[in-house]
JSON list of C-alpha atoms in Angstrom, two decimals:
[
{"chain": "A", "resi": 10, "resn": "UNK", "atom": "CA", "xyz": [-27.36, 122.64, 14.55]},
{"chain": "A", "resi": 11, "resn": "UNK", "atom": "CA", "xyz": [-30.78, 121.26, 13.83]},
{"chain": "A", "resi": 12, "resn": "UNK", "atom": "CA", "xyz": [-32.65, 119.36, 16.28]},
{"chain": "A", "resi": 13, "resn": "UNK", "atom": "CA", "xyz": [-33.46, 116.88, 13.61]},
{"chain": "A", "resi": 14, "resn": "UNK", "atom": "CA", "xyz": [-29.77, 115.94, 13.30]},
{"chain": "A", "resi": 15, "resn": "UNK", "atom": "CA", "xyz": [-28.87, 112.96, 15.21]},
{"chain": "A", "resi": 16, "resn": "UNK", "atom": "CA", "xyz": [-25.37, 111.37, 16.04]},
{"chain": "A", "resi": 17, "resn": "UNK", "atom": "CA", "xyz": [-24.10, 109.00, 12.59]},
{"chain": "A", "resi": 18, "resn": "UNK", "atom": "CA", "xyz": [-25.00, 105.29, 13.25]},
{"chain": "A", "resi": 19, "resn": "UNK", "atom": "CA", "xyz": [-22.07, 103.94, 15.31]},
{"chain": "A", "resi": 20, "resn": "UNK", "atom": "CA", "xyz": [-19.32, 101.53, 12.97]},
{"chain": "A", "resi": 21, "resn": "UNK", "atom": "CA", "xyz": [-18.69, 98.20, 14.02]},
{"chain": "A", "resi": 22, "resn": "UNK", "atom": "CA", "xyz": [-15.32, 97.09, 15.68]},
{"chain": "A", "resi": 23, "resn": "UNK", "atom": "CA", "xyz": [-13.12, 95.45, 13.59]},
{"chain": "A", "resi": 24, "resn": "UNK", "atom": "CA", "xyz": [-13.93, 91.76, 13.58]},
{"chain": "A", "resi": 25, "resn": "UNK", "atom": "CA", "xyz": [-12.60, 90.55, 17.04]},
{"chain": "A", "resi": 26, "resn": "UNK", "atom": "CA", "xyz": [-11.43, 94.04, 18.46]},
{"chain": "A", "resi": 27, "resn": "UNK", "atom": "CA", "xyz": [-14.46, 94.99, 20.49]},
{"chain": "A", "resi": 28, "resn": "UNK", "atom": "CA", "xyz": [-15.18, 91.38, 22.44]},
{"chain": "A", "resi": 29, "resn": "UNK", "atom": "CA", "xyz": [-15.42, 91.80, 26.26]},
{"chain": "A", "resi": 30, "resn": "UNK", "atom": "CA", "xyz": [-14.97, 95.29, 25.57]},
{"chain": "A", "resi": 31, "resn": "UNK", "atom": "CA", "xyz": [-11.41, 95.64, 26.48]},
{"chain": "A", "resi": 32, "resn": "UNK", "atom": "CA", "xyz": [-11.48, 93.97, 29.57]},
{"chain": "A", "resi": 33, "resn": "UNK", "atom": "CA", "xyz": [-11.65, 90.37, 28.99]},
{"chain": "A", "resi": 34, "resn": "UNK", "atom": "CA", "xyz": [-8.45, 87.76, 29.34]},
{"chain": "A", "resi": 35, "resn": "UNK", "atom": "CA", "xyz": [-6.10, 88.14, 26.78]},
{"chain": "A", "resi": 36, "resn": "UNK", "atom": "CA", "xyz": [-3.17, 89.94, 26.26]},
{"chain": "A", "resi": 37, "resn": "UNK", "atom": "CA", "xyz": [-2.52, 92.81, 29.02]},
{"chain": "A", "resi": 38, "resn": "UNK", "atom": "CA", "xyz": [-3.09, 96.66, 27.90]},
{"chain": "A", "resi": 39, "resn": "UNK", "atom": "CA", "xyz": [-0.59, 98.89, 27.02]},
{"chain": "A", "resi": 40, "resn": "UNK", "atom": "CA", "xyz": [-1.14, 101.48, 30.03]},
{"chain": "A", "resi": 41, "resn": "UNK", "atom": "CA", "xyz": [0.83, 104.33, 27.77]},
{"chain": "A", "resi": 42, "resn": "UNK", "atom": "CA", "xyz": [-1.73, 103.77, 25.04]},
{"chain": "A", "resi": 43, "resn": "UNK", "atom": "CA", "xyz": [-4.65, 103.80, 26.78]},
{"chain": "A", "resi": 44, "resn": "UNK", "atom": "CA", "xyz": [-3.75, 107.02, 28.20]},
{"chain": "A", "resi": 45, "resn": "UNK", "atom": "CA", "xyz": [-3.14, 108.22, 24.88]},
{"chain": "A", "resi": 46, "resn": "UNK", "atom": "CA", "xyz": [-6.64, 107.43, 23.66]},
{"chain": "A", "resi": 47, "resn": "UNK", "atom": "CA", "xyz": [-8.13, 108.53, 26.56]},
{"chain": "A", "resi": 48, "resn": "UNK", "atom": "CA", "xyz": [-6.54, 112.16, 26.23]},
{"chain": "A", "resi": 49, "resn": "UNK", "atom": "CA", "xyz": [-7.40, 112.31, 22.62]},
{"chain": "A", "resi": 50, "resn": "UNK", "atom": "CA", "xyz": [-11.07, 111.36, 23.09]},
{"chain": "A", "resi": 51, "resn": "UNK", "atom": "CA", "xyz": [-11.06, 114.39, 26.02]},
{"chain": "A", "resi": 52, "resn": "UNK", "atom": "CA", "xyz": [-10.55, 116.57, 23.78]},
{"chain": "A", "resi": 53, "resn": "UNK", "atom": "CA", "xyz": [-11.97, 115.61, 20.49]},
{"chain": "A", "resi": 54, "resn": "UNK", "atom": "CA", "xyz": [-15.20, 115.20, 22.20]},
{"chain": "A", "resi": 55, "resn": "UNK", "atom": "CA", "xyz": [-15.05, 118.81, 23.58]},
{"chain": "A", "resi": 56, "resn": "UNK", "atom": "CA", "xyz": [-13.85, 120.26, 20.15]},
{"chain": "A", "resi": 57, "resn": "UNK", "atom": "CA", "xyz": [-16.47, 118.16, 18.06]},
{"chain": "A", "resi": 58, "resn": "UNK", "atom": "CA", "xyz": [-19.19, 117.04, 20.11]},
{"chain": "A", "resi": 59, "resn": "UNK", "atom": "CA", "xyz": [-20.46, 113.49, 20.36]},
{"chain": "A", "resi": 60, "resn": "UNK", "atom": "CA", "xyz": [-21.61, 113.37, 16.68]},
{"chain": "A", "resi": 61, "resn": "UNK", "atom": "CA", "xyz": [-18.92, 114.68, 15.20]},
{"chain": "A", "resi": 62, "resn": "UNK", "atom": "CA", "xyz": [-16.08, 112.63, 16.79]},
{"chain": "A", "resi": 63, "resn": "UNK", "atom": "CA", "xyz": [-14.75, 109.30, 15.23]},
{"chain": "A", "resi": 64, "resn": "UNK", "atom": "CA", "xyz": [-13.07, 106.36, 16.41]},
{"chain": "A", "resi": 65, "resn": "UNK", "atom": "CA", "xyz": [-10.89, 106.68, 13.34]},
{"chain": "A", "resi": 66, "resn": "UNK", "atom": "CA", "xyz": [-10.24, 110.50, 14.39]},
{"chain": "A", "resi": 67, "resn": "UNK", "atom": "CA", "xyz": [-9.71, 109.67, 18.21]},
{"chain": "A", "resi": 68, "resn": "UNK", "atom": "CA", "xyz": [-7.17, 106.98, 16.44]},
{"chain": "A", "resi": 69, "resn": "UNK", "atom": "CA", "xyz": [-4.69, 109.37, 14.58]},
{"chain": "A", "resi": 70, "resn": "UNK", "atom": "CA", "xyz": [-4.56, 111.94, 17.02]},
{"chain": "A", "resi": 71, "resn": "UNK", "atom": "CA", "xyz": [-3.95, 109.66, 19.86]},
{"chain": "A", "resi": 72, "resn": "UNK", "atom": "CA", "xyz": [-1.11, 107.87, 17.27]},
{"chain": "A", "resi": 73, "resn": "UNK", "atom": "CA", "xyz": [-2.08, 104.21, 17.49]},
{"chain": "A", "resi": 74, "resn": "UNK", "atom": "CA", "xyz": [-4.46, 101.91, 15.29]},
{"chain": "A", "resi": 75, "resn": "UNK", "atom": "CA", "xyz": [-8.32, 102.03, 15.18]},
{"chain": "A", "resi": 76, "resn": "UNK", "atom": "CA", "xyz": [-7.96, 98.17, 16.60]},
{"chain": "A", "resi": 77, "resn": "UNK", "atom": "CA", "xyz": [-5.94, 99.26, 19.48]},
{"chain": "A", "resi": 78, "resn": "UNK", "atom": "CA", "xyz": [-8.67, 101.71, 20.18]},
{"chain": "A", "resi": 79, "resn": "UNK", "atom": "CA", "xyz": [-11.61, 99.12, 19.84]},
{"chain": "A", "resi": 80, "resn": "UNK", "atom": "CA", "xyz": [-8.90, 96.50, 22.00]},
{"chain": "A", "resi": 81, "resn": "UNK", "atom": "CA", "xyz": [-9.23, 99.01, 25.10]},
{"chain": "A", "resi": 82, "resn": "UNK", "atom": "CA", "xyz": [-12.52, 100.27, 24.96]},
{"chain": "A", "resi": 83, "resn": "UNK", "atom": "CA", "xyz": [-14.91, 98.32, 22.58]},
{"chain": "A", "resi": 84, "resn": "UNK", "atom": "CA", "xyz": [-17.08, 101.23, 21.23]},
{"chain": "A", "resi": 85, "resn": "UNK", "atom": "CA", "xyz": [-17.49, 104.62, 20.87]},
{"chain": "A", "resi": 86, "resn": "UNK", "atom": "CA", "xyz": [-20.29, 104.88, 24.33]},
{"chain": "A", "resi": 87, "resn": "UNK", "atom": "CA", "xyz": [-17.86, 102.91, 26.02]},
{"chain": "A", "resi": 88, "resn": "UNK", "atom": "CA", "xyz": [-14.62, 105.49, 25.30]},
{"chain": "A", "resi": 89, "resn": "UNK", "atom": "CA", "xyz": [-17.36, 108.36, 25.40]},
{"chain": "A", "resi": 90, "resn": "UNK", "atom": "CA", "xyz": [-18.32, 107.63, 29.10]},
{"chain": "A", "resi": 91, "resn": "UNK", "atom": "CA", "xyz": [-14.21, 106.85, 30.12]},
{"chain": "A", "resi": 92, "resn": "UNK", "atom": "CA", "xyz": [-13.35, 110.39, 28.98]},
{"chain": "A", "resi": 93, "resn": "UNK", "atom": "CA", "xyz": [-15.97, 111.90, 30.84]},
{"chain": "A", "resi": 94, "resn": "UNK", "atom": "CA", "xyz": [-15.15, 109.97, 34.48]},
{"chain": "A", "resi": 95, "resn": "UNK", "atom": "CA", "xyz": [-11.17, 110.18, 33.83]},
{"chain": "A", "resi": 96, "resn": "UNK", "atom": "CA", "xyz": [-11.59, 114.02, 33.76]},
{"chain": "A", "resi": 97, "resn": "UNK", "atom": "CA", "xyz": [-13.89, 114.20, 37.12]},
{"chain": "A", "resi": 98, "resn": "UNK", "atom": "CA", "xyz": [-11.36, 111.86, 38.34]},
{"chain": "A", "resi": 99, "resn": "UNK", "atom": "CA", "xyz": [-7.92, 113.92, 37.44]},
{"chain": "A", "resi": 100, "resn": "UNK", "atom": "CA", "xyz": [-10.08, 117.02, 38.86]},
{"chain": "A", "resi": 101, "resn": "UNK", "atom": "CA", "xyz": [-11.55, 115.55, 42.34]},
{"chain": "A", "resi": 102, "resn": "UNK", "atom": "CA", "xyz": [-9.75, 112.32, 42.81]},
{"chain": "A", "resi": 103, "resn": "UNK", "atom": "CA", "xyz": [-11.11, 110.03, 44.93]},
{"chain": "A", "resi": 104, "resn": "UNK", "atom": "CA", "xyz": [-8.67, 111.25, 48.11]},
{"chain": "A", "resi": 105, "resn": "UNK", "atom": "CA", "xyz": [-11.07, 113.88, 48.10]},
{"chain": "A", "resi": 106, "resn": "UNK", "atom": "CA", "xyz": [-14.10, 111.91, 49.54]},
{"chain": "A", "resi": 107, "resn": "UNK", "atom": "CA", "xyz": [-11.52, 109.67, 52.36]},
{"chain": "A", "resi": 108, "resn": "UNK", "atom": "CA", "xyz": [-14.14, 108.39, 54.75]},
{"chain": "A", "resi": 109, "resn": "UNK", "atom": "CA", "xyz": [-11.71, 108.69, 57.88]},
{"chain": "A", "resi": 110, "resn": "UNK", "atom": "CA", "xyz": [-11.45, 112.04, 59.18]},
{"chain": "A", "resi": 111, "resn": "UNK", "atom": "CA", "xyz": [-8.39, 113.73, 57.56]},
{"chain": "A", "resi": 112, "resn": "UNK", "atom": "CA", "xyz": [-8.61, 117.44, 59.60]},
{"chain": "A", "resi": 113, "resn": "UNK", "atom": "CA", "xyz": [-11.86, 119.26, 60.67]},
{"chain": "A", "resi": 114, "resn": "UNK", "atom": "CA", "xyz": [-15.48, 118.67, 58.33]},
{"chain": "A", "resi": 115, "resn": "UNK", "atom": "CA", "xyz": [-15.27, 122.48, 57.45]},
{"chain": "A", "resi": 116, "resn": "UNK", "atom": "CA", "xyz": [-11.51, 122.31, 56.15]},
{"chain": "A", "resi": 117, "resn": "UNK", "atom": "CA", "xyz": [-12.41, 118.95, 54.19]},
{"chain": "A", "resi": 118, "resn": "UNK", "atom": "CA", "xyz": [-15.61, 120.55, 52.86]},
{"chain": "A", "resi": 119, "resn": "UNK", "atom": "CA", "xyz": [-13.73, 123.39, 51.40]},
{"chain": "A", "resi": 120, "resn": "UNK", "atom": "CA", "xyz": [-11.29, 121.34, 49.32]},
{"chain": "A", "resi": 121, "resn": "UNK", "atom": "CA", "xyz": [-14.29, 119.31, 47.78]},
{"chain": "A", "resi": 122, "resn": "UNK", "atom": "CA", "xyz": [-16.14, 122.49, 47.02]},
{"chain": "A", "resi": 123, "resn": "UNK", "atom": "CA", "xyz": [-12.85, 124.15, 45.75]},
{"chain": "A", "resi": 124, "resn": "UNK", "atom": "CA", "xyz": [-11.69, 121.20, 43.49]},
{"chain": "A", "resi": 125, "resn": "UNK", "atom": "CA", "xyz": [-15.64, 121.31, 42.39]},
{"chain": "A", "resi": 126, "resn": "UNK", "atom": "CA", "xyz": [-15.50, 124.53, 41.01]},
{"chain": "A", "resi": 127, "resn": "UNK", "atom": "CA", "xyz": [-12.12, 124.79, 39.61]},
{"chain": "A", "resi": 128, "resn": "UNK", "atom": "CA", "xyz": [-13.77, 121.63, 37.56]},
{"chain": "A", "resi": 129, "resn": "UNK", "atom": "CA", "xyz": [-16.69, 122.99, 36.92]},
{"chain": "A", "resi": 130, "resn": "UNK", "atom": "CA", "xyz": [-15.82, 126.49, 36.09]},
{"chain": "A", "resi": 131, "resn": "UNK", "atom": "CA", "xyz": [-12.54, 124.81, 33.35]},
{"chain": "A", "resi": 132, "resn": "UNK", "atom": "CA", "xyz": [-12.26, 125.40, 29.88]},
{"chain": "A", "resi": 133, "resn": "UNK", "atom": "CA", "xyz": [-12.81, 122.11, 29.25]},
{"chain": "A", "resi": 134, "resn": "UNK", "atom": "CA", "xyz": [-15.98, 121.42, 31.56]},
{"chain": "A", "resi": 135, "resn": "UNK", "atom": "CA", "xyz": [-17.96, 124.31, 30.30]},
{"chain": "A", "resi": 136, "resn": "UNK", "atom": "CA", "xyz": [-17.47, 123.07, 27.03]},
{"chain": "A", "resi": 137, "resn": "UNK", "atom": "CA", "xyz": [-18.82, 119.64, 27.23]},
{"chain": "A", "resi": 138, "resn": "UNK", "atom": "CA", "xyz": [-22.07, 121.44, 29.48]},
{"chain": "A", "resi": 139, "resn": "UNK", "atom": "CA", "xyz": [-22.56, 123.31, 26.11]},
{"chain": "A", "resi": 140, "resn": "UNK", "atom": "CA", "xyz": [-22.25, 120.86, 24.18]},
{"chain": "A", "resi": 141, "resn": "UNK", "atom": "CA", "xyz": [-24.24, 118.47, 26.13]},
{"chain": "A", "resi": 142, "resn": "UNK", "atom": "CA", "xyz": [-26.87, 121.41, 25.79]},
{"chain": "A", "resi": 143, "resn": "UNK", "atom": "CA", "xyz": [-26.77, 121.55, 22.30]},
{"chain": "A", "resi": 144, "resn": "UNK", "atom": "CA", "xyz": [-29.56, 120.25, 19.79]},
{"chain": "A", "resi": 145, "resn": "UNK", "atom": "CA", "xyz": [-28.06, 117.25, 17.95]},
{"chain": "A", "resi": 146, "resn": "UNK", "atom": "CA", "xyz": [-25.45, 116.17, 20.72]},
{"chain": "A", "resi": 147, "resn": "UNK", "atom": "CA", "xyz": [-27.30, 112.99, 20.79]},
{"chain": "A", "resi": 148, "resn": "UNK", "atom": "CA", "xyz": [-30.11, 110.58, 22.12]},
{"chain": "A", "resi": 149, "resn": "UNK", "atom": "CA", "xyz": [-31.03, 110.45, 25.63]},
{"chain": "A", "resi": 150, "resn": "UNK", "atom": "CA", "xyz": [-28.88, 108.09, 26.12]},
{"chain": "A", "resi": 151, "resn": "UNK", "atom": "CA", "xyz": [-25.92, 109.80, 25.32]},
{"chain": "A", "resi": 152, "resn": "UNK", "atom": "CA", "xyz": [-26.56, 112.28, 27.94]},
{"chain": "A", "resi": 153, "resn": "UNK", "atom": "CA", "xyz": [-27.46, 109.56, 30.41]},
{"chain": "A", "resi": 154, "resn": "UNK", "atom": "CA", "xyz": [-24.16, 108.17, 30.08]},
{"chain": "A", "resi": 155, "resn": "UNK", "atom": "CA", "xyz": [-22.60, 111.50, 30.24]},
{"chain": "A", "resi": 156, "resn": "UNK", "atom": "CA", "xyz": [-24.69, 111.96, 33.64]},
{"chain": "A", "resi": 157, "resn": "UNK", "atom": "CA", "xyz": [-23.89, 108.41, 35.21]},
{"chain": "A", "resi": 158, "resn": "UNK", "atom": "CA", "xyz": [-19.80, 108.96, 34.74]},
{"chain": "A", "resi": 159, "resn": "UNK", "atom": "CA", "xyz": [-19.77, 112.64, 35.84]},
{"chain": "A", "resi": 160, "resn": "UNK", "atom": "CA", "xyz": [-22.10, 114.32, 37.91]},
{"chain": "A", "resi": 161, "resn": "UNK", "atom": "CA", "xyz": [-24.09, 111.30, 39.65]},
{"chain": "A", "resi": 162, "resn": "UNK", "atom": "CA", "xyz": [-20.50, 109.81, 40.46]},
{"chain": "A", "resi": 163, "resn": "UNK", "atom": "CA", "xyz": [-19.05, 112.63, 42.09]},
{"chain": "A", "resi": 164, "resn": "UNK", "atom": "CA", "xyz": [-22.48, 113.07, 43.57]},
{"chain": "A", "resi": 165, "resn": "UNK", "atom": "CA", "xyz": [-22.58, 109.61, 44.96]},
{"chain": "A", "resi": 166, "resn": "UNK", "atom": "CA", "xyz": [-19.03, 109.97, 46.33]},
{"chain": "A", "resi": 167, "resn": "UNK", "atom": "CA", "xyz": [-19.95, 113.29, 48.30]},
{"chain": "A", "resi": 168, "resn": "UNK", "atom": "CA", "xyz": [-23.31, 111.72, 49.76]},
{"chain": "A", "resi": 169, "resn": "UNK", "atom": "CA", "xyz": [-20.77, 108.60, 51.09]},
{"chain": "A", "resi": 170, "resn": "UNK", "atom": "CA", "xyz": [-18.39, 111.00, 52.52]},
{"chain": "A", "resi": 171, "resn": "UNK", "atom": "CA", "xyz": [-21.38, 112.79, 54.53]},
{"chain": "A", "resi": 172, "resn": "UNK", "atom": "CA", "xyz": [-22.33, 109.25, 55.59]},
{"chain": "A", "resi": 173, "resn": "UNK", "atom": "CA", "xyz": [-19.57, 108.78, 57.53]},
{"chain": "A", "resi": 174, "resn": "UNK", "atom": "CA", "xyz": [-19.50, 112.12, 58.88]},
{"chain": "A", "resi": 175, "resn": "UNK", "atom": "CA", "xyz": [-23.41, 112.18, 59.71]},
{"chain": "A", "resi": 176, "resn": "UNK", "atom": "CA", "xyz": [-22.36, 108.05, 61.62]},
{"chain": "A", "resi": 177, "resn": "UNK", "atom": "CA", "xyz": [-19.30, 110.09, 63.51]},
{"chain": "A", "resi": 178, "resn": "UNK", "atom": "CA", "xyz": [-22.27, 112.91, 64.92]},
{"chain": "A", "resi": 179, "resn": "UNK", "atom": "CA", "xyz": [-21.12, 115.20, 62.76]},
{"chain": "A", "resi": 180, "resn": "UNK", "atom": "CA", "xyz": [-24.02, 115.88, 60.52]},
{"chain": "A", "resi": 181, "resn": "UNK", "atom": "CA", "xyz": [-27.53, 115.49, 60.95]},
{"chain": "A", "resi": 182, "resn": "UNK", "atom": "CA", "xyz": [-28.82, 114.47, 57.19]},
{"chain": "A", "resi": 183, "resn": "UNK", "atom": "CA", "xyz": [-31.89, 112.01, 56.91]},
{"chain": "A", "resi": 184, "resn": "UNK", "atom": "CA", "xyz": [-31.27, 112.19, 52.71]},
{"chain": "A", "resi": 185, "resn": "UNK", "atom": "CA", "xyz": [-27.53, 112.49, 51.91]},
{"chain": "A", "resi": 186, "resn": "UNK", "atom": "CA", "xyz": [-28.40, 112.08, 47.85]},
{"chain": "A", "resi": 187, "resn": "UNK", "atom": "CA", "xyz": [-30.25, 115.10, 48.67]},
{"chain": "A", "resi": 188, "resn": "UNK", "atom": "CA", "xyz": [-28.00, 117.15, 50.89]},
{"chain": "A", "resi": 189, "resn": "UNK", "atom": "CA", "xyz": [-24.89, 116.33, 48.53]},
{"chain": "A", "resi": 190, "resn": "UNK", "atom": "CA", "xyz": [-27.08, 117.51, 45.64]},
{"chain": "A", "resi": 191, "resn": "UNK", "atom": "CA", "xyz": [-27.59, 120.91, 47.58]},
{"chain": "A", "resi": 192, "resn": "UNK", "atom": "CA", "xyz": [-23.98, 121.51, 48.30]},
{"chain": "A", "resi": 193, "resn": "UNK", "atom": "CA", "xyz": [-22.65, 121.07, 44.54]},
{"chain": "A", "resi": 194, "resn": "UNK", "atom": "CA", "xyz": [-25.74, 123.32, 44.07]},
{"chain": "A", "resi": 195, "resn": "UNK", "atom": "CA", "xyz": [-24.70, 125.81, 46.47]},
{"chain": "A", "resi": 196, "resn": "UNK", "atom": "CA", "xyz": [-21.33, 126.12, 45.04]},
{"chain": "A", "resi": 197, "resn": "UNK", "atom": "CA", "xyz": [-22.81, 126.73, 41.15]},
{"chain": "A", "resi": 198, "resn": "UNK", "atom": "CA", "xyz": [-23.94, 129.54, 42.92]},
{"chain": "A", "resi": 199, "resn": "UNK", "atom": "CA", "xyz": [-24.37, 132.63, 40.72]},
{"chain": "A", "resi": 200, "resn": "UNK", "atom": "CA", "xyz": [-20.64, 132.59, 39.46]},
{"chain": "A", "resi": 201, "resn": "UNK", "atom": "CA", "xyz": [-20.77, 129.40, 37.41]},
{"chain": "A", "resi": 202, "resn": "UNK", "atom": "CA", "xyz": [-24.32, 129.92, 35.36]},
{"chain": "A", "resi": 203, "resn": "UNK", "atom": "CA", "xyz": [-22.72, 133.40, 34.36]},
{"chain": "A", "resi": 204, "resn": "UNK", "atom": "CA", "xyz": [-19.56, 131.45, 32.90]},
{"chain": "A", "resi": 205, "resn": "UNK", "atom": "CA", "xyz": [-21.90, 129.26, 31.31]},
{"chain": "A", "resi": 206, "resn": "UNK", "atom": "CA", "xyz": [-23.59, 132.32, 29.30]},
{"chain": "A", "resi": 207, "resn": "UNK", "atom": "CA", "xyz": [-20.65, 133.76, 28.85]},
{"chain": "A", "resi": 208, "resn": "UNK", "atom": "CA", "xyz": [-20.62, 136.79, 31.41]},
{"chain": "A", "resi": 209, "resn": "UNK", "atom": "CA", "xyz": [-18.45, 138.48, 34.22]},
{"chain": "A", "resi": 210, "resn": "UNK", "atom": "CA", "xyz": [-15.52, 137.13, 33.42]},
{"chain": "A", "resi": 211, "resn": "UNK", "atom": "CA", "xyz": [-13.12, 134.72, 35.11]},
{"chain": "A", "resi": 212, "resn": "UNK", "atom": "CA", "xyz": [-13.88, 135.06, 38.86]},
{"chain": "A", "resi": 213, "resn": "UNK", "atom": "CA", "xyz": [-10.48, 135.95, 40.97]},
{"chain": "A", "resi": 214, "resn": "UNK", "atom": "CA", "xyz": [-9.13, 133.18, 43.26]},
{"chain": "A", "resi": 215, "resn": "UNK", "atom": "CA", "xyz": [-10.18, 135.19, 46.10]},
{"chain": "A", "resi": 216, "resn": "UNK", "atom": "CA", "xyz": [-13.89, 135.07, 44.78]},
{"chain": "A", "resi": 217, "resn": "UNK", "atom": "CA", "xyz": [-13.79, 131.76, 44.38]},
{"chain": "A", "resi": 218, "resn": "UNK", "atom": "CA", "xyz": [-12.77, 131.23, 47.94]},
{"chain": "A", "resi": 219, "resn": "UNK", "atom": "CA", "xyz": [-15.11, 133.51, 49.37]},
{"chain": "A", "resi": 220, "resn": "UNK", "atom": "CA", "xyz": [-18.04, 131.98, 47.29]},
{"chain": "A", "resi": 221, "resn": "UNK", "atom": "CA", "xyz": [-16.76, 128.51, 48.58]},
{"chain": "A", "resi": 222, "resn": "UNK", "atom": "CA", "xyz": [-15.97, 129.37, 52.29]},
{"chain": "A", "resi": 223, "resn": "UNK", "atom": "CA", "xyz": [-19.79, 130.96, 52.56]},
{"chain": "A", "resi": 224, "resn": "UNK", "atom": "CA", "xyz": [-21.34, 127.91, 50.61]},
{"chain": "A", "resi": 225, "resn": "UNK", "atom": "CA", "xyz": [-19.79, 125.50, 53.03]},
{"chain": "A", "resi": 226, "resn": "UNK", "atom": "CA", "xyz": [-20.96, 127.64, 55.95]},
{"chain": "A", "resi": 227, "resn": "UNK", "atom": "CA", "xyz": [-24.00, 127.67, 54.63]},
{"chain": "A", "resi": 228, "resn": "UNK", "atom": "CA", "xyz": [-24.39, 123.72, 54.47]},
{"chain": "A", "resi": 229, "resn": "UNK", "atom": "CA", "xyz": [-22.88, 122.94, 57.86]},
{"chain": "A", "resi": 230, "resn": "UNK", "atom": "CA", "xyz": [-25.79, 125.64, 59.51]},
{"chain": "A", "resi": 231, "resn": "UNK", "atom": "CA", "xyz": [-28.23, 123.84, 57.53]},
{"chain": "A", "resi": 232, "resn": "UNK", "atom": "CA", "xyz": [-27.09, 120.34, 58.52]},
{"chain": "A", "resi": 233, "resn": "UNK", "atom": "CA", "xyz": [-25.89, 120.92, 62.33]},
{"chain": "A", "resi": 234, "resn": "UNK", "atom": "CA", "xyz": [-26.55, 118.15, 64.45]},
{"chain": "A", "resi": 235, "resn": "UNK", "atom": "CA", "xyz": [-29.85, 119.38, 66.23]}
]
């Protein structure tokens, strides 16, 4: 695609369907449905990109009305952004990040950074890094959103997490933005830029649990209590 191509101007809602964007008073939401255009949305956005999806597409193949779509989620940003955090939230639920201690820091650890890279390394995820990649996905804003309700939420939730570990003694981190950055950044590793360009396969669950077991270790030496 050309990098002079930029997404179609958004269409309006239909008079009255986009007001308080779906979350105002009014009549209560069909749970069913919004799951529906949630799922569709997931993966139209993946097949087509940004640009190419509509809200008239996203409609049909979710099987309800362009109103009901506008009635749950006002606009196309606004559905565009839900898709994005309900898949980081099916794939690392917000159990994962439980403040309390549930088991040892290592064992805890290694589900995050397991349930991290069976995200990252999906079908699905490497699609929408491509795509987000791609000339003519969109403004900056687009990818702003696509930042806020992904990575910088899971990131926030990880840098909490260590919070509470680091008040318990258990860490010694003076910038948890920073240390949770390093330890998503550990576990890209090598393995998930190669499945980004396309090379050396799908790693084994055994690599992936090596590659996660070492990256943890790797963290917890870094950020032993001194």
């Amino acid at each position: 695609m050309s990098t002079s191509i930029s997404p179609p101007p958004q269409a309006s809602a239909p008079k009255g369907a986009g007001a308080g964007k779906g979350n105002g008073p009014g009549r209560p939401k069909d749970l069913g449905k919004r799951a529906a255009i949630l799922n569709a949305a997931k993966s139209l956005f993946v097949e087509q990109g940004y640009a190419g999806v509509s809200m008239d597409g996203i409609a049909a193949l979710a099987g309800v009305s362009k109103l009901t779509v506008y009635s749950h989620f006002g606009d196309k940003e606004t559905l565009f952004s839900e898709a994005i955090a309900a898949q980081c939230r099916e794939m690392m639920p917000d159990g994962l990040f439980e403040h309390a201690p549930n088991g040892p820091l290592r064992q805890q650890l290694v589900g995050i950074g397991e349930a991290f890279f069976a995200m990252i390394s999906s079908d699905a995820a490497i699609a929408t890094h491509r795509m987000m990649l791609a000339p003519g996905t969109g403004d900056e804003h687009i990818r702003e959103m696509f930042w806020n309700a992904g990575p910088k939420r899971i990131q926030q939730s990880l840098a909490d997490f260590l919070a509470a570990r680091a008040d318990d003694g258990e860490l010694e981190a003076p910038d948890l933005s920073l240390a949770a950055s390093q330890f998503f950044c550990l576990l890209k590793g090598e393995l998930h830029p190669m499945m980004m360009c396309g090379l050396g396969g799908t790693p084994t669950a055994d690599d992936v649990r090596r590659h996660v077991e070492a990256s943890v270790e790797f963290f917890l030496r870094a950020y032993a209590p001194r």
